[in-house]
Structures are given as structure tokens and as C-alpha cells.
JSON list of C-alpha atoms in Angstrom, two decimals:
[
{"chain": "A", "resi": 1, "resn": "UNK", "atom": "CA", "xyz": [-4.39, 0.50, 33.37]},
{"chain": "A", "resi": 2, "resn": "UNK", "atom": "CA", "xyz": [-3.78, 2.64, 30.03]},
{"chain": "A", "resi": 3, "resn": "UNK", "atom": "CA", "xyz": [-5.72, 0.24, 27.97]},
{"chain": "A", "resi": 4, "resn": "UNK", "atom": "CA", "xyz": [-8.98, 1.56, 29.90]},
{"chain": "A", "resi": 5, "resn": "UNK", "atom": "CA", "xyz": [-8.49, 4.39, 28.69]},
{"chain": "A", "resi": 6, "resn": "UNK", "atom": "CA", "xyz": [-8.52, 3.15, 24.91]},
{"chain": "A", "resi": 7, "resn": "UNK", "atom": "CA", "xyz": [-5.94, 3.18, 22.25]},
{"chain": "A", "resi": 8, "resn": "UNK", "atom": "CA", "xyz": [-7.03, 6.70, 21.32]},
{"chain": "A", "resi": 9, "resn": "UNK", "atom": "CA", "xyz": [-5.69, 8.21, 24.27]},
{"chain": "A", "resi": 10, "resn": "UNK", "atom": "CA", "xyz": [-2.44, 7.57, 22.55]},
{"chain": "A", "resi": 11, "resn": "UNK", "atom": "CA", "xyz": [-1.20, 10.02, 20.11]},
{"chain": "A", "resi": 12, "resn": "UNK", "atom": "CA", "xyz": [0.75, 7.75, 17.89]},
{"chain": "A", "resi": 13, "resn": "UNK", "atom": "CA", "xyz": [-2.74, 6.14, 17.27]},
{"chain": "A", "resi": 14, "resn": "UNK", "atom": "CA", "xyz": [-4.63, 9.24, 17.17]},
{"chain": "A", "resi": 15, "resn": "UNK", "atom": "CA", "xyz": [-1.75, 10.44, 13.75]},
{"chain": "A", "resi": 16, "resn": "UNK", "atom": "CA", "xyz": [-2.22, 6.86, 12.46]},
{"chain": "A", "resi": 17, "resn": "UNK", "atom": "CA", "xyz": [-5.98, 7.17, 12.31]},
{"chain": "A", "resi": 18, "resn": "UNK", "atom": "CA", "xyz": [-6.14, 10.61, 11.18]},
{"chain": "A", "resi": 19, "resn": "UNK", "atom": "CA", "xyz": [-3.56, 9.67, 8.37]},
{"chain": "A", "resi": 20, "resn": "UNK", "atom": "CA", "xyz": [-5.37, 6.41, 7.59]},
{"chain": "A", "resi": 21, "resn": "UNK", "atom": "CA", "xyz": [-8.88, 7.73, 7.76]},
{"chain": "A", "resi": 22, "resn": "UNK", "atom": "CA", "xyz": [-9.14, 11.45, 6.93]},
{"chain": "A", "resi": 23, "resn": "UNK", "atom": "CA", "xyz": [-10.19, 14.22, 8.81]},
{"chain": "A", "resi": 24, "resn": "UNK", "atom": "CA", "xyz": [-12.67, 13.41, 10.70]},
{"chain": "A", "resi": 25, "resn": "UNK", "atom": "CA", "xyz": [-11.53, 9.91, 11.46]},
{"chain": "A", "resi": 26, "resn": "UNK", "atom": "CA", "xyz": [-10.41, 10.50, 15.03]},
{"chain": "A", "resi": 27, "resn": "UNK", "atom": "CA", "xyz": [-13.61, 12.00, 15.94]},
{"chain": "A", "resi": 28, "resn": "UNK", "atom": "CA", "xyz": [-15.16, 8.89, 14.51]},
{"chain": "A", "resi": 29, "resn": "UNK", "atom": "CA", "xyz": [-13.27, 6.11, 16.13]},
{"chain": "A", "resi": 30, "resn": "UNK", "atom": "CA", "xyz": [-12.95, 7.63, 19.15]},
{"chain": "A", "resi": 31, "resn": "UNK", "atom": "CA", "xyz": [-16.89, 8.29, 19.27]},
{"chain": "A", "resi": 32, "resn": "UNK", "atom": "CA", "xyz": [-16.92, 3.85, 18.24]},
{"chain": "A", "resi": 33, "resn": "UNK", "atom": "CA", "xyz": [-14.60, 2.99, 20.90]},
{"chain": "A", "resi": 34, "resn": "UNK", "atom": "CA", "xyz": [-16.75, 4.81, 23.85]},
{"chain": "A", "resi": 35, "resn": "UNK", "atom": "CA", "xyz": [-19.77, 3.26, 22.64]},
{"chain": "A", "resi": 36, "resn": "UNK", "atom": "CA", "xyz": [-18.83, -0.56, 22.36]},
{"chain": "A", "resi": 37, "resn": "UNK", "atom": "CA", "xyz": [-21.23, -1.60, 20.26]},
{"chain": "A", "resi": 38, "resn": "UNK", "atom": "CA", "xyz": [-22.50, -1.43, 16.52]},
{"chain": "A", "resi": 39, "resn": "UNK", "atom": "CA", "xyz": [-23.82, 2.31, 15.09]},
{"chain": "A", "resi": 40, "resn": "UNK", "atom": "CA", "xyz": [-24.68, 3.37, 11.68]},
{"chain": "A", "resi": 41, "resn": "UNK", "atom": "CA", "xyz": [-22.35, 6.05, 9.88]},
{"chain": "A", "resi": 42, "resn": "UNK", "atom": "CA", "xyz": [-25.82, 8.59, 10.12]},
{"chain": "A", "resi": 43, "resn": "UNK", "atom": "CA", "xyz": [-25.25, 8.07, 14.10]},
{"chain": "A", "resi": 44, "resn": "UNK", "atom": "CA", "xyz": [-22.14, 9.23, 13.89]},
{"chain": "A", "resi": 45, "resn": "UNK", "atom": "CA", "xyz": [-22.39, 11.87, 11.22]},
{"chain": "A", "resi": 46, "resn": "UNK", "atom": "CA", "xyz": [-24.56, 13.44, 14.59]},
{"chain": "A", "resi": 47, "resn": "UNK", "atom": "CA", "xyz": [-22.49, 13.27, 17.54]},
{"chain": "A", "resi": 48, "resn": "UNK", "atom": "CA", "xyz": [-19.50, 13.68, 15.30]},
{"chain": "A", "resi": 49, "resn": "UNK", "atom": "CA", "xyz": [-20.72, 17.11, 13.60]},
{"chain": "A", "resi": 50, "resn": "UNK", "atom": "CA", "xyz": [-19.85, 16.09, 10.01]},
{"chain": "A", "resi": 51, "resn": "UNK", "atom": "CA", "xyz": [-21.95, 15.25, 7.15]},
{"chain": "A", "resi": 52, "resn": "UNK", "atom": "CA", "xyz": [-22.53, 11.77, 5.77]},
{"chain": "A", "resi": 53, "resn": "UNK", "atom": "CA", "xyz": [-20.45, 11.81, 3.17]},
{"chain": "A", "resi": 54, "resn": "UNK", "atom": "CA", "xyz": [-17.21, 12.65, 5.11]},
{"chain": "A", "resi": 55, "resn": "UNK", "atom": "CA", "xyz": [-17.82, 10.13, 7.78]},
{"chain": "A", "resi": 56, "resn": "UNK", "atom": "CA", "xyz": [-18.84, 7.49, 4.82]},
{"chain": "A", "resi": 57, "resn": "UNK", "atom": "CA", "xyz": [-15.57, 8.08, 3.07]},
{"chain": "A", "resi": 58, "resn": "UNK", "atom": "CA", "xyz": [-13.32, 7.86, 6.66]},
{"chain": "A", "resi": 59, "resn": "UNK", "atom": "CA", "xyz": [-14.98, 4.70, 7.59]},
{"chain": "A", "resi": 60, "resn": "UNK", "atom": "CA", "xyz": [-14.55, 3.38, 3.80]},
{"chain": "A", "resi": 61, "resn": "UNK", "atom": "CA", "xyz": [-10.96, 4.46, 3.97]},
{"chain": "A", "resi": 62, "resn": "UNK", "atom": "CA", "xyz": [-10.71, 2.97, 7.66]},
{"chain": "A", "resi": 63, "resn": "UNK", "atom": "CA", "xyz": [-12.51, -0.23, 6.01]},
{"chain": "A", "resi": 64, "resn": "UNK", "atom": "CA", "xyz": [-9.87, -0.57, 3.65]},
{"chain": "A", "resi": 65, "resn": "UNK", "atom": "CA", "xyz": [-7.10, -0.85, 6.33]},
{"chain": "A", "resi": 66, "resn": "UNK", "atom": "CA", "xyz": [-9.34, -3.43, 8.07]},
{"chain": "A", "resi": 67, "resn": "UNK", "atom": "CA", "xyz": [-10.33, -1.10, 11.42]},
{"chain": "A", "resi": 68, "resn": "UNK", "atom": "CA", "xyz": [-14.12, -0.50, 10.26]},
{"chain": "A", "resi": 69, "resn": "UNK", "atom": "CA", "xyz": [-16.08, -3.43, 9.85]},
{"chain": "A", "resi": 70, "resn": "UNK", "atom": "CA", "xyz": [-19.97, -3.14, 8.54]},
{"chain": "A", "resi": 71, "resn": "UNK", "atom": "CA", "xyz": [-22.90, -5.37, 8.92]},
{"chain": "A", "resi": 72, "resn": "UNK", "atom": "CA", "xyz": [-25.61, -4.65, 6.14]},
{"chain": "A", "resi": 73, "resn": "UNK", "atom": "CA", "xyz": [-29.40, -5.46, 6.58]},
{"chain": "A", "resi": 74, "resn": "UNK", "atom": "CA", "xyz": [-31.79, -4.76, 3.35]},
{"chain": "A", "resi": 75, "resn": "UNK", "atom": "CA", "xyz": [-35.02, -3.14, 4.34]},
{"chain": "A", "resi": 76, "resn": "UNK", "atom": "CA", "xyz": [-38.08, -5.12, 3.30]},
{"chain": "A", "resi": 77, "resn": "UNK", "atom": "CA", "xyz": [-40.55, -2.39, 3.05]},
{"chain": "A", "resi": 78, "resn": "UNK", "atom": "CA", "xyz": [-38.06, 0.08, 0.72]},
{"chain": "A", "resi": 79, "resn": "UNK", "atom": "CA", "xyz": [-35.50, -2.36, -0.45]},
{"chain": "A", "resi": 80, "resn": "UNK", "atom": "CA", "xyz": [-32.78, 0.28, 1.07]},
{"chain": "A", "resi": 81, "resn": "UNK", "atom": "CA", "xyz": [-29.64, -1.38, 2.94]},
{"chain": "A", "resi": 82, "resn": "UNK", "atom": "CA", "xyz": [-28.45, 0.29, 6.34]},
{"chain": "A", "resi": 83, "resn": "UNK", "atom": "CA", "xyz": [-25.31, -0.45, 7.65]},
{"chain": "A", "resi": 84, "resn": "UNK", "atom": "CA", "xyz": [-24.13, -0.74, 10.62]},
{"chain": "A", "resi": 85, "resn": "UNK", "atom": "CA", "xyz": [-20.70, -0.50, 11.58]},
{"chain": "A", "resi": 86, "resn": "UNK", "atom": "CA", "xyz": [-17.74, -1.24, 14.43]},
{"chain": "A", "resi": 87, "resn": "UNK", "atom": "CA", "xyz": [-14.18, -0.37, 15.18]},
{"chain": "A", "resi": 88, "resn": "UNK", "atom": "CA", "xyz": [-11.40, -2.98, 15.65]},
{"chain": "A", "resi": 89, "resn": "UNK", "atom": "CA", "xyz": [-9.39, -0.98, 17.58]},
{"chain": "A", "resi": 90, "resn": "UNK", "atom": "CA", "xyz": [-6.75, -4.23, 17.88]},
{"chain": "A", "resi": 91, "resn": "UNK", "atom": "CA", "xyz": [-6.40, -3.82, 14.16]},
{"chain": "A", "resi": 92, "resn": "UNK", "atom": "CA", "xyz": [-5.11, -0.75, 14.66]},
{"chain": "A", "resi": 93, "resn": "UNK", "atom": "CA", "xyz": [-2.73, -1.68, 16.91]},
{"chain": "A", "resi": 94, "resn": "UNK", "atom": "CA", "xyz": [-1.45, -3.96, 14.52]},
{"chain": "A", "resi": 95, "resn": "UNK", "atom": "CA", "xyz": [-1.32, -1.67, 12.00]},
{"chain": "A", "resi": 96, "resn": "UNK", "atom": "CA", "xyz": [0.91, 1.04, 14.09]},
{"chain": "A", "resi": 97, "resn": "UNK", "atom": "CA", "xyz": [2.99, -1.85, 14.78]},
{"chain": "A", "resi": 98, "resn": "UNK", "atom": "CA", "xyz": [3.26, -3.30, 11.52]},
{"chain": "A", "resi": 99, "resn": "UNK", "atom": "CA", "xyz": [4.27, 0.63, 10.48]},
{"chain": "A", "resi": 100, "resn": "UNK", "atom": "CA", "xyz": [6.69, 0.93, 13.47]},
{"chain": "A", "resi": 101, "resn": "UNK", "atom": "CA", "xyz": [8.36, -2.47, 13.36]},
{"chain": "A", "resi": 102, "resn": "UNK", "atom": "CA", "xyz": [9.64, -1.62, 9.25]},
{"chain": "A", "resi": 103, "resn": "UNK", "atom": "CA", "xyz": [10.27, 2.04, 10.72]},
{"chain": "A", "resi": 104, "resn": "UNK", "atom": "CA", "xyz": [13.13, -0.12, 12.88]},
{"chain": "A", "resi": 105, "resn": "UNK", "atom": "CA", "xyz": [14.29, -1.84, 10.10]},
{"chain": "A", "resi": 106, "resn": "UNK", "atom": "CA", "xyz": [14.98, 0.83, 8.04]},
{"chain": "A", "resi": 107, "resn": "UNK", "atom": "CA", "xyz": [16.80, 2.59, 10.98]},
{"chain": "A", "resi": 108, "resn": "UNK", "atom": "CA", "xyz": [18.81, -0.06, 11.51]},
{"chain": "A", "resi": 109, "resn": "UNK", "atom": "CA", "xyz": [19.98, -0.22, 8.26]},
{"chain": "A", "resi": 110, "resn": "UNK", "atom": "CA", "xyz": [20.80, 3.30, 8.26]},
{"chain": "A", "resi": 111, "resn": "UNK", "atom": "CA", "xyz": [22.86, 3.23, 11.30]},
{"chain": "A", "resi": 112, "resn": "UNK", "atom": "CA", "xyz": [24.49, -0.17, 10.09]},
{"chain": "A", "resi": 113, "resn": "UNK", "atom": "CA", "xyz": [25.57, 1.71, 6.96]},
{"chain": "A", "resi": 114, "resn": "UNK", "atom": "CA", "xyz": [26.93, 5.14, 9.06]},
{"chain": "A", "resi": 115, "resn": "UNK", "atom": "CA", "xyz": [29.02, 2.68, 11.31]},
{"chain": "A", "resi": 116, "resn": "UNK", "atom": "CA", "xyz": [30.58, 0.80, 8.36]},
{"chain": "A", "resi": 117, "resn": "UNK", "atom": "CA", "xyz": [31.63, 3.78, 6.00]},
{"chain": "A", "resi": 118, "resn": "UNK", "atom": "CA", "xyz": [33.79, 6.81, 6.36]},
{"chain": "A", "resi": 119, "resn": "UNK", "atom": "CA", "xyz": [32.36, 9.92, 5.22]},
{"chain": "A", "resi": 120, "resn": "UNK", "atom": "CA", "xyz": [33.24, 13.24, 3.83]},
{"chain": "A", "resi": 121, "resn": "UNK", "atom": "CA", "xyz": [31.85, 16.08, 3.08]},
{"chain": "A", "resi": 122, "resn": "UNK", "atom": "CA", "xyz": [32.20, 19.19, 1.04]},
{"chain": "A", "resi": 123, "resn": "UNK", "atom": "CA", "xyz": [32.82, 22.79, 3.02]},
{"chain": "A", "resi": 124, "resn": "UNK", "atom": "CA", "xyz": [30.14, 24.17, 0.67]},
{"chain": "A", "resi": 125, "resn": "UNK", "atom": "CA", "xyz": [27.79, 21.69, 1.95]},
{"chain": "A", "resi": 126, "resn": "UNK", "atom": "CA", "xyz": [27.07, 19.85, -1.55]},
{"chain": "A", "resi": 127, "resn": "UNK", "atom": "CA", "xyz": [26.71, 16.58, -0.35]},
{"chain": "A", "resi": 128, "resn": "UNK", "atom": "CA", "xyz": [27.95, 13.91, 1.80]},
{"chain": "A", "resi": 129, "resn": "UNK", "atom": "CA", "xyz": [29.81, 11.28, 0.13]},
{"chain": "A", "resi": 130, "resn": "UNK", "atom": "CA", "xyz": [31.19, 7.50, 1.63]},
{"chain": "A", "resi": 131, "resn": "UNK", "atom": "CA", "xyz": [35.11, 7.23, 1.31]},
{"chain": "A", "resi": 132, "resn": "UNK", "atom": "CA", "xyz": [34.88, 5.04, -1.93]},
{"chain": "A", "resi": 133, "resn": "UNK", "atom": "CA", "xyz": [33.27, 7.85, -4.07]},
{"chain": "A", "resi": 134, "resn": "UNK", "atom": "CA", "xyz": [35.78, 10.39, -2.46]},
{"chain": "A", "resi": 135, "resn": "UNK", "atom": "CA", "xyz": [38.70, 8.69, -2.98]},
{"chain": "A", "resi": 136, "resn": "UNK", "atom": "CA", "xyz": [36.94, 8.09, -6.80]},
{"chain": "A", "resi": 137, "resn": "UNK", "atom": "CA", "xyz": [36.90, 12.12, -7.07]},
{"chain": "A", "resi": 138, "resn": "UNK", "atom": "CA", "xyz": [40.65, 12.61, -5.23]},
{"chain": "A", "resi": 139, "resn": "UNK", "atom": "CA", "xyz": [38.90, 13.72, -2.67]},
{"chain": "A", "resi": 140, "resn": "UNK", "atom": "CA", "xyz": [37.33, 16.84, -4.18]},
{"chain": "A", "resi": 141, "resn": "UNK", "atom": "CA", "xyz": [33.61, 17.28, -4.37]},
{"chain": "A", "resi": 142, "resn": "UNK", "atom": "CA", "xyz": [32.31, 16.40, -7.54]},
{"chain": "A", "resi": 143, "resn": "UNK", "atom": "CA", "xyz": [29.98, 19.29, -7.82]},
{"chain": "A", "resi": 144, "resn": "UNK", "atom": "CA", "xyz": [32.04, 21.94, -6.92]},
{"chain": "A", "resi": 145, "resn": "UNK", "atom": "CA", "xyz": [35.91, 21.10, -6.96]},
{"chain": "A", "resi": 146, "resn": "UNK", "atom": "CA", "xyz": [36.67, 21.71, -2.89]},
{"chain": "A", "resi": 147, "resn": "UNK", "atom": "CA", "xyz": [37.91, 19.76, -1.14]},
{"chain": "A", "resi": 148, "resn": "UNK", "atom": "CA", "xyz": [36.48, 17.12, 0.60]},
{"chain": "A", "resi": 149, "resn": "UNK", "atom": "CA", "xyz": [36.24, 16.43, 4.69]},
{"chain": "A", "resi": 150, "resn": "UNK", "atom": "CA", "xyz": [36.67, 13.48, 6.50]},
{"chain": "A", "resi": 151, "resn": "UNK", "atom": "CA", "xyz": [33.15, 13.66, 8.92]},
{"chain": "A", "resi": 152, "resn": "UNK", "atom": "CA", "xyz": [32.23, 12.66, 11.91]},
{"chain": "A", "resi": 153, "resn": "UNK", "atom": "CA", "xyz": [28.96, 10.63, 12.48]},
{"chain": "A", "resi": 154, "resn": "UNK", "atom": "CA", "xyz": [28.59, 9.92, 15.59]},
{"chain": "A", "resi": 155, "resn": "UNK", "atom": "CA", "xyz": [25.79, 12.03, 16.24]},
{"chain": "A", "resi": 156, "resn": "UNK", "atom": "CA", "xyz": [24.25, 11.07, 13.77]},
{"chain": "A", "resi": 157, "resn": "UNK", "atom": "CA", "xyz": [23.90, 7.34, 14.51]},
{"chain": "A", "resi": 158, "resn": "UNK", "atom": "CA", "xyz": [23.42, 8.63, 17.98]},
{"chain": "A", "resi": 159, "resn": "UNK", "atom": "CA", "xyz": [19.84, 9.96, 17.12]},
{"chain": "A", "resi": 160, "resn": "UNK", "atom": "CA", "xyz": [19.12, 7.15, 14.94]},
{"chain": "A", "resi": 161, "resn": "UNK", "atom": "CA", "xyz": [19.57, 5.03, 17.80]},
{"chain": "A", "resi": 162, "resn": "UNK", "atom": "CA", "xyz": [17.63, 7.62, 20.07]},
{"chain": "A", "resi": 163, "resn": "UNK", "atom": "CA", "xyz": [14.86, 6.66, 17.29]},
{"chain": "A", "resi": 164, "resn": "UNK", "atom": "CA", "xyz": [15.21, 3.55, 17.63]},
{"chain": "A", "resi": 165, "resn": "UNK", "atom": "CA", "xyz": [14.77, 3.52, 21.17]},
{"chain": "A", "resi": 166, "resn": "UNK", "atom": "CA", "xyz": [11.73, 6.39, 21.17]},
{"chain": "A", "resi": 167, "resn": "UNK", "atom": "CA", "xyz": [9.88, 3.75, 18.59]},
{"chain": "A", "resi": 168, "resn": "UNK", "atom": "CA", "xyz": [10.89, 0.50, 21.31]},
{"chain": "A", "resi": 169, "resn": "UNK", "atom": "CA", "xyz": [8.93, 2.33, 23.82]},
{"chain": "A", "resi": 170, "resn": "UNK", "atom": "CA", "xyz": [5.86, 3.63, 21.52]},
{"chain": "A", "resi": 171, "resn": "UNK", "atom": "CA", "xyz": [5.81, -0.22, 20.48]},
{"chain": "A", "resi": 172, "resn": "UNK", "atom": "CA", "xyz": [5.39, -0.83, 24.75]},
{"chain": "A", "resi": 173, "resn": "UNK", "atom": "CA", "xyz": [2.46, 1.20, 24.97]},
{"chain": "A", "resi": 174, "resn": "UNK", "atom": "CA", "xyz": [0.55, -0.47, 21.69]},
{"chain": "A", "resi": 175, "resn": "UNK", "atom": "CA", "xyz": [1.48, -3.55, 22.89]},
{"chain": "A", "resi": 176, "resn": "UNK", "atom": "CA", "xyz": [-1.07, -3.79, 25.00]},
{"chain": "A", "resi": 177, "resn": "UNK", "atom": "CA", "xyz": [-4.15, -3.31, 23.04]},
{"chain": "A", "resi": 178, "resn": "UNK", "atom": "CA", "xyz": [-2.74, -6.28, 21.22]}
]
């Protein structure tokens, strides 16, 4: 059902492309994914509203990441190449998920680490320190000289797991375009 309605519908993919690509990015592989077939970048420039140069650099940028993919045919008469180009919009997918997958990892390693230390923290708000380095300082913040707080992290690794989870179920809806 949602992959009828293209990857772009989705606005993970819309931010990745944007970020990949440039401005006018979206515009562009949203234009390549309706028309399901091969265009040149002057085509696009068109129905996009942008000059050539911006929508050459997004799909160069886009190329780079693997999404745009050219064909180029030299001109007999003028010795000019055209190109003509398409949009892998699976590669994209893989991309996001690539992206989101080592988004996990690093989450989990956070909340790993705020389940196996204590930590405290200064009143004045100077930092937040694990129980080894406050028990190093006596228990009084090294910047300022208070003294230092036993914290609670619960919430915390609650939203990191609330992360987690929000990235689990933007991994469900790429996973189709896969």
C-alpha cells in the first residue's frame, strides 16, 4: 500500500534527500520517481523551476551517494555528450537504513553506559560526572567546589529507549521499498 505512494511520501526520506542532495534535491527526485523512466538534468531544471547548475550539482551530489545514476550518449553532429539520468530510490532506502541502523547502535551504547554507572551531578549544573570521577574529586565538582549529587537517570534512558523504538518503526516503513 504505502510503497505506491513512493518513498518520498515519507519524511525521513524527504530530510535524507534534502541533506544528501541540496536544496532542490527533493523537488528533483520526487519529479524522477513520478516519471519512471530516464530524463536529462535540462528536463528537470523545467518542471523543477531551478537552473541547471543547481539541479547538476544535486544530482552529482545524489550520484555520489549512489541514488542518481546517468547514461551518457556523445552527439555525432557536435561532439556534445547529453546525459540522461534515473533515481534508485531502493538506494535510498538503504542509505536511511544504513544511517538509522548505526543511529541504534550508538543509542544502545548510550543507554548501556547510563544503566551501568551511577551519576552525579553538580547543583550549579557544571557537569555530570560517573561515580568513579566523583568519588576521584570527594565528591565535589571539580569546576566549582559544590558538592556533588547522586542523579537519577531513569528518564533519561527512558527516552533513549523511546528513540530507539521511534527509529524501529521508521526502519518498518523503509523496509519496504527495500
Amino acid at each position: 500500500m504505502a510503497q505506491s505512494k513512493g518513498i518520498m511520501h515519507l519524511p525521513l526520506a524527504q530530510e535524507f534527500v534534502q541533506q544528501v542532495g541540496g536544496e532542490f534535491a527533493f523537488d528533483l527526485v520526487k519529479y524522477c520517481e513520478r516519471l519512471k523512466r530516464d530524463t536529462t538534468d535540462e528536463e528537470i531544471a523545467k518542471k523543477v523551476k531551478a537552473k541547471i547548475t543547481e539541479i547538476r550539482t544535486a544530482l552529482n551530489r545524489l550520484h555520489y551517494r549512489g541514488i542518481a545514476c546517468y547514461q551518457k550518449t556523445r552527439n555525432q553532429k557536435t561532439g556534445w555528450y547529453s546525459y540522461t539520468w534515473n533515481i534508485k530510490t531502493k538506494r535510498i532506502a538503504e542509505l536511511i537504513t544504513e544511517q538509522q541502523l548505526e543511529e541504534v547502535l550508538k543509542l544502545e551504547k548510550k543507554r548501556d553506559f547510563e544503566q551501568n554507572y551511577v551519576f552525579f551531578n553538580c547543583k550549579k549544573g557544571c557537569g555530570n560526572h560517573p561515580f568513579e570521577i566523583a568519588a576521584e574529586y570527594q565528591f565535589r565538582c571539580p569546576e566549582c567546589g559544590k558538592t556533588l549529587e547522586s542523579t537519577n537517570n531513569e528518564k533519561k534512558i527512558r527516552d533513549i529507549n523511546r528513540n530507539i523504538k521511534k527509529i524501529g518503526n521508521q526502519l518498518e516503513e523503509i523496509k519496504i521499498f527495500l
